[in-house]
Short mmCIF file of C-alpha atoms and ligand atoms in Angstrom, two decimals:
data_model
loop_
_atom_site.label_atom_id
_atom_site.label_comp_id
_atom_site.label_asym_id
_atom_site.label_seq_id
_atom_site.Cartn_x
_atom_site.Cartn_y
_atom_site.Cartn_z
CA UNK A 1 -29.05 205.09 222.67
CA UNK A 2 -25.60 206.49 223.47
CA UNK A 3 -25.74 209.54 225.28
CA UNK A 4 -22.90 211.44 223.74
CA UNK A 5 -23.30 211.10 220.03
CA UNK A 6 -26.72 212.15 218.95
CA UNK A 7 -28.26 215.49 218.20
CA UNK A 8 -28.86 215.76 221.94
CA UNK A 9 -25.40 215.28 223.07
CA UNK A 10 -25.05 218.92 224.40
CA UNK A 11 -28.14 218.51 226.39
CA UNK A 12 -26.34 215.54 228.32
CA UNK A 13 -23.27 217.27 228.29
CA UNK A 14 -24.99 220.21 229.79
CA UNK A 15 -26.55 218.25 232.55
CA UNK A 16 -23.28 216.63 233.29
CA UNK A 17 -21.78 220.41 233.87
CA UNK A 18 -24.83 221.15 235.71
CA UNK A 19 -26.81 223.30 233.26
CA UNK A 20 -29.84 222.85 231.54
CA UNK A 21 -28.98 223.69 227.68
CA UNK A 22 -32.02 223.31 225.09
CA UNK A 23 -31.61 223.83 221.23
CA UNK A 24 -32.90 226.61 219.50
CA UNK A 25 -32.84 227.37 215.66
CA UNK A 26 -30.33 230.12 214.80
CA UNK A 27 -32.45 230.99 211.74
CA UNK A 28 -36.16 231.26 212.83
CA UNK A 29 -35.86 231.17 216.39
CA UNK A 30 -37.94 227.97 217.04
CA UNK A 31 -37.28 225.77 219.99
CA UNK A 32 -36.30 222.24 218.60
CA UNK A 33 -37.29 219.32 220.79
CA UNK A 34 -36.39 216.41 220.10
CA UNK A 35 -32.99 217.75 219.17
CA UNK A 36 -32.26 218.12 215.66
CA UNK A 37 -29.51 218.81 213.30
CA UNK A 38 -31.54 220.82 210.70
CA UNK A 39 -34.68 223.02 211.77
CA UNK A 40 -37.58 221.51 209.83
CA UNK A 41 -39.26 225.07 209.75
CA UNK A 42 -36.61 227.24 208.06
CA UNK A 43 -33.99 224.88 206.97
CA UNK A 44 -31.34 226.48 209.06
CA UNK A 45 -28.41 224.17 210.23
CA UNK A 46 -27.26 226.65 212.99
CA UNK A 47 -28.57 225.18 216.25
CA UNK A 48 -27.76 227.34 219.18
CA UNK A 49 -27.64 225.60 222.37
CA UNK A 50 -29.24 227.88 225.09
CA UNK A 51 -29.21 227.67 228.95
CA UNK A 52 -32.95 227.87 230.77
CA UNK A 53 -33.73 227.65 234.29
CA UNK A 54 -34.66 224.29 235.75
CA UNK A 55 -38.43 225.91 236.26
CA UNK A 56 -41.39 224.81 234.66
CA UNK A 57 -44.87 223.53 235.05
CA UNK A 58 -46.42 219.91 235.12
CA UNK A 59 -47.69 219.05 231.51
CA UNK A 60 -48.82 215.57 232.68
CA UNK A 61 -47.74 212.73 235.15
CA UNK A 62 -48.19 209.05 235.96
CA UNK A 63 -47.45 207.32 239.28
CA UNK A 64 -45.99 204.04 238.54
CA UNK A 65 -46.73 200.99 241.15
CA UNK A 66 -45.51 198.01 238.92
CA UNK A 67 -42.17 196.81 238.86
CA UNK A 68 -41.08 197.16 235.27
CA UNK A 69 -37.85 196.12 234.09
CA UNK A 70 -35.11 199.08 233.97
CA UNK A 71 -36.72 200.58 236.88
CA UNK A 72 -35.00 198.49 239.74
CA UNK A 73 -33.13 201.22 241.13
CA UNK A 74 -36.42 203.46 241.77
CA UNK A 75 -38.39 202.91 244.96
CA UNK A 76 -42.03 202.18 244.35
CA UNK A 77 -44.12 204.03 243.74
CA UNK A 78 -42.48 206.83 241.73
CA UNK A 79 -43.93 209.61 239.82
CA UNK A 80 -42.67 210.59 236.17
CA UNK A 81 -43.70 213.67 234.54
CA UNK A 82 -43.61 215.61 231.62
CA UNK A 83 -42.54 219.04 232.46
CA UNK A 84 -42.95 222.24 230.15
CA UNK A 85 -39.94 224.18 230.85
CA UNK A 86 -40.48 227.98 231.21
CA UNK A 87 -39.52 230.51 228.49
CA UNK A 88 -39.14 227.82 225.80
CA UNK A 89 -42.44 225.50 225.99
CA UNK A 90 -39.91 222.41 225.54
CA UNK A 91 -41.43 219.58 227.40
CA UNK A 92 -38.80 217.30 229.22
CA UNK A 93 -39.46 213.80 230.72
CA UNK A 94 -38.48 213.56 234.29
CA UNK A 95 -39.00 212.37 237.66
CA UNK A 96 -41.14 214.36 240.43
CA UNK A 97 -40.13 214.18 244.32
CA UNK A 98 -43.33 212.47 245.72
CA UNK A 99 -43.00 211.99 249.45
CA UNK A 100 -46.44 212.44 250.47
CA UNK A 101 -47.97 210.90 247.46
CA UNK A 102 -50.09 213.77 246.58
CA UNK A 103 -51.33 213.70 243.17
CA UNK A 104 -49.62 216.20 240.67
CA UNK A 105 -51.84 218.82 239.14
CA UNK A 106 -51.45 219.89 235.55
CA UNK A 107 -49.90 223.18 235.45
CA UNK A 108 -48.52 223.14 238.99
CA UNK A 109 -45.26 224.92 239.04
CA UNK A 110 -41.99 223.10 239.68
CA UNK A 111 -38.24 223.52 239.96
CA UNK A 112 -35.57 221.01 239.04
CA UNK A 113 -32.30 219.92 240.37
CA UNK A 114 -30.02 217.57 238.54
CA UNK A 115 -29.74 214.15 239.54
CA UNK A 116 -29.16 210.71 237.90
CA UNK A 117 -31.17 207.46 237.43
CA UNK A 118 -29.18 204.22 237.57
CA UNK A 119 -30.23 201.87 234.92
CA UNK A 120 -28.14 198.70 234.33
CA UNK A 121 -25.11 200.06 235.97
CA UNK A 122 -25.17 203.29 234.36
CA UNK A 123 -26.03 206.57 235.81
CA UNK A 124 -28.13 208.64 233.36
CA UNK A 125 -28.48 212.26 234.30
CA UNK A 126 -31.80 213.58 234.72
CA UNK A 127 -33.85 216.60 236.18
CA UNK A 128 -35.49 215.63 239.28
CA UNK A 129 -38.56 218.15 240.02
CA UNK A 130 -40.02 219.41 243.06
CA UNK A 131 -43.20 221.24 243.85
CA UNK A 132 -43.03 225.00 244.27
CA UNK B 1 -64.68 206.43 194.36
CA UNK B 2 -61.25 205.73 195.75
CA UNK B 3 -59.50 202.57 194.30
CA UNK B 4 -59.73 200.69 197.66
CA UNK B 5 -63.46 201.01 197.81
CA UNK B 6 -64.77 197.41 197.45
CA UNK B 7 -62.15 196.07 195.33
CA UNK B 8 -60.67 193.72 197.50
CA UNK B 9 -61.95 191.12 200.12
CA UNK B 10 -61.05 189.05 202.96
CA UNK B 11 -61.86 185.57 201.88
CA UNK B 12 -60.83 183.33 204.51
CA UNK B 13 -59.68 183.81 208.27
CA UNK B 14 -57.73 181.49 210.68
CA UNK B 15 -56.95 181.94 214.49
CA UNK B 16 -55.17 180.02 217.14
CA UNK B 17 -54.87 181.40 220.55
CA UNK B 18 -53.60 180.18 223.89
CA UNK B 19 -52.64 181.73 227.42
CA UNK B 20 -49.41 183.20 227.42
CA UNK B 21 -46.62 180.74 227.56
CA UNK B 22 -49.07 177.87 226.86
CA UNK B 23 -48.56 177.31 223.00
CA UNK B 24 -48.27 173.69 222.10
CA UNK B 25 -45.91 174.94 218.95
CA UNK B 26 -43.23 177.37 218.49
CA UNK B 27 -44.39 180.57 216.74
CA UNK B 28 -43.73 179.36 213.30
CA UNK B 29 -45.74 176.28 213.70
CA UNK B 30 -48.84 178.17 215.28
CA UNK B 31 -48.56 180.74 212.32
CA UNK B 32 -48.43 178.15 209.72
CA UNK B 33 -51.72 176.44 211.36
CA UNK B 34 -53.66 179.75 211.42
CA UNK B 35 -52.44 180.34 207.53
CA UNK B 36 -53.65 176.93 206.72
CA UNK B 37 -56.74 177.39 208.42
CA UNK B 38 -57.67 180.71 206.71
CA UNK B 39 -56.92 179.15 203.50
CA UNK B 40 -59.38 176.01 204.43
CA UNK B 41 -61.90 178.54 205.37
CA UNK B 42 -62.03 180.03 201.66
CA UNK B 43 -61.57 176.99 200.09
CA UNK B 44 -58.16 178.02 198.85
CA UNK B 45 -54.86 175.97 198.36
CA UNK B 46 -52.37 177.56 200.49
CA UNK B 47 -49.59 176.72 197.96
CA UNK B 48 -51.28 179.57 195.84
CA UNK B 49 -50.70 182.18 198.13
CA UNK B 50 -48.02 184.68 196.67
CA UNK B 51 -48.04 187.50 199.19
CA UNK B 52 -47.73 188.35 202.82
CA UNK B 53 -47.89 191.26 205.19
CA UNK B 54 -47.53 191.90 208.73
CA UNK B 55 -46.98 194.72 211.14
CA UNK B 56 -45.51 195.71 214.69
CA UNK B 57 -42.18 193.37 215.02
CA UNK B 58 -43.56 190.07 213.81
CA UNK B 59 -40.52 187.91 213.20
CA UNK B 60 -41.78 185.69 210.79
CA UNK B 61 -40.28 186.46 207.71
CA UNK B 62 -42.38 185.22 204.89
CA UNK B 63 -39.94 183.32 202.94
CA UNK B 64 -39.45 181.10 205.91
CA UNK B 65 -43.05 180.34 206.06
CA UNK B 66 -42.93 179.05 202.13
CA UNK B 67 -41.39 175.26 202.83
CA UNK B 68 -44.66 174.51 205.67
CA UNK B 69 -47.31 175.93 203.36
CA UNK B 70 -45.86 174.68 200.07
CA UNK B 71 -45.79 178.29 198.82
CA UNK B 72 -45.13 177.95 194.95
CA UNK B 73 -43.84 181.61 194.50
CA UNK B 74 -43.53 184.61 196.65
CA UNK B 75 -44.17 187.79 194.95
CA UNK B 76 -44.94 190.38 197.81
CA UNK B 77 -43.56 190.34 201.63
CA UNK B 78 -43.94 193.70 203.34
CA UNK B 79 -44.73 195.01 206.66
CA UNK B 80 -46.25 198.10 208.13
CA UNK B 81 -43.76 200.07 209.75
CA UNK B 82 -43.97 201.14 213.45
CA UNK B 83 -43.40 199.12 216.56
CA UNK B 84 -46.94 199.16 218.39
CA UNK B 85 -50.30 197.95 217.13
CA UNK B 86 -50.85 201.02 214.88
CA UNK B 87 -50.27 199.00 211.75
CA UNK B 88 -53.05 196.35 212.22
CA UNK B 89 -55.45 197.88 210.03
CA UNK B 90 -52.90 199.37 207.46
CA UNK B 91 -51.70 195.68 206.70
CA UNK B 92 -54.97 195.40 204.78
CA UNK B 93 -54.36 198.31 202.94
CA UNK B 94 -50.64 196.93 202.24
CA UNK B 95 -52.32 193.79 200.98
CA UNK B 96 -54.86 195.51 198.61
CA UNK B 97 -52.13 197.66 197.18
CA UNK B 98 -50.40 194.49 196.12
CA UNK B 99 -53.45 192.90 194.51
CA UNK B 100 -54.78 196.03 192.96
CA UNK B 101 -51.22 196.88 191.27
CA UNK B 102 -50.90 193.27 190.11
CA UNK B 103 -47.93 192.46 192.10
CA UNK B 104 -49.65 189.48 193.91
CA UNK B 105 -52.94 188.03 193.81
CA UNK B 106 -53.54 186.19 197.11
CA UNK B 107 -52.22 187.88 200.07
CA UNK B 108 -52.19 186.61 203.65
CA UNK B 109 -52.20 189.13 206.53
CA UNK B 110 -50.88 187.85 209.58
CA UNK B 111 -49.72 188.50 213.21
CA UNK B 112 -48.05 185.51 215.43
CA UNK B 113 -47.01 186.00 218.97
CA UNK B 114 -45.48 183.21 221.30
CA UNK B 115 -43.77 184.26 224.19
CA UNK B 116 -41.55 181.19 224.12
CA UNK B 117 -40.14 182.06 220.70
CA UNK B 118 -40.23 185.98 220.44
CA UNK B 119 -40.35 187.14 224.22
CA UNK B 120 -42.84 189.89 225.65
CA UNK B 121 -44.68 191.96 223.24
CA UNK B 122 -44.50 194.97 225.38
CA UNK B 123 -40.40 194.55 225.63
CA UNK B 124 -40.51 194.43 221.81
CA UNK B 125 -42.86 197.41 221.57
CA UNK B 126 -40.37 199.52 223.88
CA UNK B 127 -37.46 198.57 221.77
CA UNK B 128 -38.66 201.02 219.14
CA UNK B 129 -38.85 203.77 221.57
CA UNK B 130 -36.61 203.48 224.71
CA UNK B 131 -34.09 206.01 224.77
CA UNK B 132 -32.11 207.66 227.60
CA UNK B 133 -34.83 210.29 228.15
CA UNK B 134 -37.46 207.77 228.95
CA UNK B 135 -35.01 205.41 230.99
CA UNK B 136 -33.94 208.39 233.35
CA UNK B 137 -37.56 209.31 233.80
CA UNK B 138 -38.50 205.53 234.89
CA UNK B 139 -40.77 205.25 231.77
CA UNK B 140 -39.89 202.02 230.21
CA UNK B 141 -43.36 200.22 229.06
CA UNK B 142 -46.22 201.14 226.88
CA UNK B 143 -48.62 201.36 229.90
CA UNK B 144 -46.80 204.23 231.56
CA UNK B 145 -46.56 206.10 228.32
CA UNK B 146 -50.04 205.75 227.79
CA UNK B 147 -51.10 206.60 231.38
CA UNK B 148 -49.37 209.82 231.25
CA UNK B 149 -51.33 210.99 227.96
CA UNK B 150 -54.39 209.44 229.81
CA UNK B 151 -54.20 211.49 232.79
CA UNK B 152 -53.93 214.76 230.60
CA UNK B 153 -57.33 213.34 228.81
CA UNK B 154 -59.03 213.30 231.87
CA UNK B 155 -57.56 216.31 233.89
CA UNK B 156 -57.21 219.06 231.30
CA UNK B 157 -59.74 217.73 228.72
CA UNK B 158 -62.43 216.80 231.01
CA UNK B 159 -62.96 213.34 229.95
CA UNK B 160 -64.56 211.66 233.05
CA UNK B 161 -62.59 208.71 234.25
CA UNK B 162 -65.65 206.38 234.46
CA UNK B 163 -65.89 205.84 230.83
CA UNK B 164 -62.77 203.67 231.05
CA UNK B 165 -64.78 201.07 233.11
CA UNK B 166 -67.65 201.37 230.76
CA UNK B 167 -65.62 200.25 227.75
CA UNK B 168 -63.90 197.69 229.83
CA UNK B 169 -66.98 196.34 230.88
CA UNK B 170 -68.40 196.08 227.36
CA UNK B 171 -65.28 194.21 226.24
CA UNK B 172 -65.70 191.64 228.95
CA UNK B 173 -69.36 191.14 228.40
CA UNK B 174 -68.67 190.37 224.81
CA UNK B 175 -65.62 188.07 225.62
CA UNK B 176 -67.83 186.10 228.16
CA UNK B 177 -70.07 185.15 225.48
CA UNK B 178 -67.46 184.35 222.73
CA UNK B 179 -66.26 180.48 222.83
CA UNK B 180 -63.03 181.55 221.32
CA UNK B 181 -62.43 184.25 223.97
CA UNK B 182 -59.86 183.96 226.62
CA UNK B 183 -62.86 185.51 229.10
CA UNK B 184 -65.44 182.90 227.81
CA UNK B 185 -67.78 181.85 230.40
CA UNK B 186 -66.18 184.25 233.06
CA UNK B 187 -68.32 187.28 234.22
CA UNK B 188 -66.32 190.29 235.12
CA UNK B 189 -66.40 191.05 238.74
CA UNK B 190 -66.80 194.60 238.94
CA UNK B 191 -65.14 194.67 242.56
CA UNK B 192 -62.22 192.81 241.40
CA UNK B 193 -61.89 195.12 238.79
CA UNK B 194 -62.25 198.23 240.84
CA UNK B 195 -59.77 197.24 243.53
CA UNK B 196 -57.25 195.51 240.98
CA UNK B 197 -53.74 196.80 241.73
CA UNK B 198 -52.37 199.76 240.23
CA UNK B 199 -49.94 199.66 237.41
CA UNK B 200 -49.35 203.36 236.61
CA UNK B 201 -52.00 205.62 237.30
CA UNK B 202 -54.42 205.86 236.11
CA UNK B 203 -54.50 202.24 235.24
CA UNK B 204 -55.05 199.38 237.13
CA UNK B 205 -54.57 195.76 236.10
CA UNK B 206 -58.01 195.81 234.30
CA UNK B 207 -57.13 198.87 232.37
CA UNK B 208 -54.38 197.14 230.55
CA UNK B 209 -54.73 194.36 228.01
CA UNK B 210 -52.83 191.16 228.67
CA UNK B 211 -50.73 189.16 226.21
CA UNK B 212 -51.61 185.89 224.56
CA UNK B 213 -49.71 183.38 222.65
CA UNK B 214 -51.17 182.49 219.08
CA UNK B 215 -51.70 183.81 215.73
CA UNK B 216 -54.38 184.69 213.21
CA UNK B 217 -54.19 185.08 209.42
CA UNK B 218 -56.46 186.62 206.76
CA UNK B 219 -56.64 185.42 203.08
CA UNK B 220 -57.08 188.57 200.85
CA UNK B 221 -57.81 188.32 196.98
CA UNK B 222 -59.62 190.52 194.52
CA UNK B 223 -63.35 191.38 195.29
CA UNK B 224 -64.03 189.27 192.10
CA UNK B 225 -62.20 186.50 192.99
CA UNK B 226 -63.53 186.44 196.59
CA UNK B 227 -67.20 186.02 195.11
CA UNK B 228 -66.06 182.69 193.71
CA UNK B 229 -64.71 181.36 196.98
CA UNK B 230 -66.38 179.43 199.68
CA UNK B 231 -67.34 182.10 202.28
CA UNK B 232 -69.01 185.46 201.62
CA UNK B 233 -66.71 188.34 201.00
CA UNK B 234 -65.96 190.86 203.43
CA UNK B 235 -64.97 193.78 201.53
CA UNK B 236 -62.25 196.23 202.32
CA UNK B 237 -63.99 199.71 201.74
CA UNK B 238 -60.96 202.06 202.90
CA UNK B 239 -57.88 202.08 204.94
CA UNK B 240 -55.75 204.85 205.99
CA UNK B 241 -52.34 204.78 207.88
CA UNK B 242 -49.83 207.51 209.07
CA UNK B 243 -49.45 210.42 211.11
CA UNK B 244 -49.91 214.12 211.11
CA UNK B 245 -47.59 217.13 211.91
CA UNK B 246 -47.45 217.39 215.59
CA UNK B 247 -47.78 213.67 216.26
CA UNK B 248 -45.33 211.10 216.66
CA UNK B 249 -42.05 209.79 218.44
CA UNK B 250 -41.52 213.39 219.51
CA UNK B 251 -40.48 212.81 223.40
CA UNK B 252 -44.03 214.10 224.69
CA UNK B 253 -43.55 217.39 222.48
CA UNK B 254 -46.73 216.51 220.32
CA UNK B 255 -48.84 219.32 219.42
CA UNK B 256 -50.78 220.29 222.75
CA UNK B 257 -54.21 219.61 221.13
CA UNK B 258 -53.16 216.23 219.72
CA UNK B 259 -51.13 215.13 222.75
CA UNK B 260 -54.19 213.38 224.55
CA UNK B 261 -55.68 211.85 221.30
CA UNK B 262 -54.93 208.32 220.04
CA UNK B 263 -53.43 209.78 216.74
CA UNK B 264 -56.43 208.96 214.47
CA UNK B 265 -57.47 212.29 213.65
CA UNK B 266 -55.96 212.49 210.20
CA UNK B 267 -56.67 208.73 209.70
CA UNK B 268 -60.49 209.00 210.36
CA UNK B 269 -60.62 212.16 208.20
CA UNK B 270 -59.04 210.27 205.14
CA UNK B 271 -61.14 207.28 205.87
CA UNK B 272 -64.44 208.85 205.78
CA UNK B 273 -63.41 211.13 203.00
CA UNK B 274 -62.41 208.30 200.63
CA UNK B 275 -65.34 206.06 201.34
CA UNK B 276 -67.96 208.77 201.72
CA UNK B 277 -68.93 207.23 204.93
CA UNK B 278 -69.38 208.95 208.32
CA UNK B 279 -69.42 207.63 211.96
CA UNK B 280 -73.12 207.35 211.72
CA UNK B 281 -72.95 204.87 208.89
CA UNK B 282 -70.57 202.48 211.23
CA UNK B 283 -72.72 199.71 212.31
CA UNK B 284 -70.02 198.02 214.82
CA UNK B 285 -66.54 198.92 215.81
CA UNK B 286 -63.35 196.54 216.47
CA UNK B 287 -61.37 198.60 218.81
CA UNK B 288 -57.86 198.07 219.63
CA UNK B 289 -57.88 198.92 223.28
CA UNK B 290 -53.82 198.49 224.51
CA UNK B 291 -55.21 200.50 227.52
CA UNK B 292 -58.46 201.62 228.38
CA UNK B 293 -58.29 205.37 228.01
CA UNK B 294 -56.68 204.96 224.68
CA UNK B 295 -59.52 202.84 223.55
CA UNK B 296 -61.85 205.93 224.59
CA UNK B 297 -59.45 208.40 222.93
CA UNK B 298 -59.85 206.17 219.62
CA UNK B 299 -63.52 206.56 219.69
CA UNK B 300 -63.29 210.34 220.21
CA UNK B 301 -60.69 210.58 217.38
CA UNK B 302 -63.16 208.61 215.11
CA UNK B 303 -66.01 210.94 215.42
CA UNK B 304 -68.16 208.59 217.72
CA UNK B 305 -68.05 211.09 220.40
CA UNK B 306 -66.41 214.45 221.79
CA UNK B 307 -64.78 215.48 224.85
CA UNK B 308 -68.21 217.05 225.72
CA UNK B 309 -70.57 214.20 225.29
CA UNK B 310 -68.18 211.09 225.83
CA UNK B 311 -70.21 209.95 228.96
CA UNK B 312 -73.34 209.78 227.04
CA UNK B 313 -71.95 207.81 224.21
CA UNK B 314 -69.54 205.41 226.09
CA UNK B 315 -71.95 203.67 228.34
CA UNK B 316 -71.95 199.97 228.76
CA UNK B 317 -75.32 199.47 227.77
CA UNK B 318 -74.90 201.57 224.49
CA UNK B 319 -71.43 199.72 223.67
CA UNK B 320 -73.03 196.12 223.86
CA UNK B 321 -74.63 193.98 220.91
CA UNK B 322 -77.28 193.44 220.01
CA UNK B 323 -79.16 196.42 221.56
CA UNK B 324 -76.41 199.21 221.72
CA UNK B 325 -76.17 202.14 219.19
CA UNK B 326 -72.43 201.58 219.26
CA UNK B 327 -71.38 198.01 219.58
CA UNK B 328 -67.69 197.91 220.32
CA UNK B 329 -65.55 194.94 220.50
CA UNK B 330 -68.30 192.36 219.92
CA UNK B 331 -65.64 189.61 220.41
CA UNK B 332 -64.34 190.75 223.50
CA UNK B 333 -61.52 192.94 222.34
CA UNK B 334 -57.90 192.90 223.23
CA UNK B 335 -59.04 192.91 226.94
CA UNK B 336 -61.37 189.75 226.89
CA UNK B 337 -61.04 188.08 223.66
CA UNK B 338 -57.39 187.89 223.64
CA UNK B 339 -54.39 189.82 222.89
CA UNK B 340 -52.15 188.71 220.01
CA UNK B 341 -51.08 192.05 219.20
CA UNK B 342 -54.75 193.11 218.21
CA UNK B 343 -55.21 190.77 215.37
CA UNK B 344 -58.08 189.50 217.10
CA UNK B 345 -60.06 192.54 216.89
CA UNK B 346 -59.73 192.23 212.78
CA UNK B 347 -60.78 188.64 213.10
CA UNK B 348 -63.87 189.51 215.01
CA UNK B 349 -64.57 192.34 212.25
CA UNK B 350 -64.75 189.58 209.49
CA UNK B 351 -66.77 187.31 211.79
CA UNK B 352 -69.36 189.95 212.67
CA UNK B 353 -69.84 190.92 209.08
CA UNK B 354 -70.32 187.41 208.10
CA UNK B 355 -72.80 186.87 210.59
CA UNK B 356 -70.78 184.36 212.65
CA UNK B 357 -69.93 186.52 215.91
CA UNK B 358 -71.11 185.13 219.25
CA UNK B 359 -72.53 188.61 219.51
CA UNK B 360 -74.10 189.48 216.42
CA UNK B 361 -75.26 192.98 215.73
CA UNK B 362 -78.42 192.83 213.77
CA UNK B 363 -78.28 193.72 210.09
CA UNK B 364 -74.41 194.97 210.52
CA UNK B 365 -73.20 196.01 206.98
CA UNK B 366 -70.14 198.14 207.86
CA UNK B 367 -67.46 197.67 210.49
CA UNK B 368 -64.66 199.85 211.52
CA UNK B 369 -61.20 198.26 212.73
CA UNK B 370 -59.06 200.96 214.76
CA UNK B 371 -55.58 200.09 215.01
CA UNK B 372 -53.42 200.48 217.91
CA UNK B 373 -54.15 203.89 219.47
CA UNK B 374 -51.48 206.18 220.46
CA UNK B 375 -48.82 204.68 218.28
CA UNK B 376 -46.54 206.93 216.29
CA UNK B 377 -48.31 205.81 213.28
CA UNK B 378 -51.73 204.50 213.53
CA UNK B 379 -54.41 203.30 210.91
CA UNK B 380 -57.86 202.11 210.61
CA UNK B 381 -60.01 200.39 208.05
CA UNK B 382 -63.62 199.97 207.12
CA UNK B 383 -64.93 196.72 206.12
CA UNK B 384 -68.42 195.93 204.57
CA UNK B 385 -70.20 192.80 203.78
CA UNK B 386 -71.58 194.45 200.56
CA UNK B 387 -70.49 197.28 198.42
CA UNK B 388 -73.02 199.96 198.85
ZN1 ZN C 401 -35.67 227.47 211.86
#
């Protein structure tokens, strides 16, 4: 649960620095997500954290209307998406701007900016996506 | 034949079920009642039970049950890994493994859930999975996780959304006719269902199972021993548990083709291969439906239909006993029989094969029990009232 001590620490540190860093195996070139400290395909332990643009497509989505615990900082309804990041195929969980409540389309192009979600007094960095 | 095939059997069942928050006893007390009921059902001395198996965050460590049951000696206590209801069927396989390997001889499979003792199930399930990636996206509940997968199944794989309603209606139809069900005597109001509030799109309230307090227990022994007990044996014919590469707790990075499934493809493959049975041989299905779409995905995974013909198969008329060709959730399922983390579906599997169901399927000989769909590890089992 702690942001800065898992295999994905460089991801969180990247967001804090304003960039999207994603892990790629230095041995076989495979993108690895969830982040790992060893590539299960080739066995390499060389993980290359590589910057990617915050651009992608919608893989799937849900619009939440029920007030679940831990979502108190988000206005209802809100849209959560799984976004496929361009040029690597890694899918990230994130939020989508939803000003007009138009249903997202799978495959729709999106661009992201770094924001944060406040959960129990803690700001968790995240990518907030918009259409186009 | 596979070693699990017809070599162990459920000999007794017991269940106590209440509205959420309404249990008259703490969790351990309700559970002890259910276990004693299961033993009484079989005509078996509860003190002779020497093994216990559960799944999915049950907090009742078996050693603590010993005083209330008079247990003489505990020889086996184990639990199926995984936080969702994926382990419900696998628990029977674990009990059978203990019996067949001689490590225990009379094993109780159980699941108890009393909110006043253990808190909300949904919170316990999410404790396995929650991380900052999910929290930051506002994804904090099983309903949302399953909703995202459901939208992909509907939009990208062309499953018509209408099938969810057919499944929900079938569960309520059976539940309304089952005196042991929470929905007993209540006809589902279609307008109320269709206009019920959104939880997480595409799910409205009626697409979601709702928790109950209670406990259920099953006494399992060798097939030979079961034949000497009071009730007709319900044989375990096969059981599979697990996950395949490209499926699991992968931050939504599952293999693209597996993503909208319920995770059962490898389970169904093994289950049918090891029992030499096929979907056509299954007379009735007890289906864990945490959410409507995942119930449908589970039917697809188990080979009862495909993305292409799902609307022809998952029809209310086809899903109800006694006339449907694929009777599903004949006790009412998690939606309408009650939801004690899915254990009620196993209870109905046994009742159906004994001829004790409120919604009997004429001549039913085999019943498939499908565990919690969409969990990182899932399980299914096939039971039979004879060993063909
Ligand atoms: Zn590699």
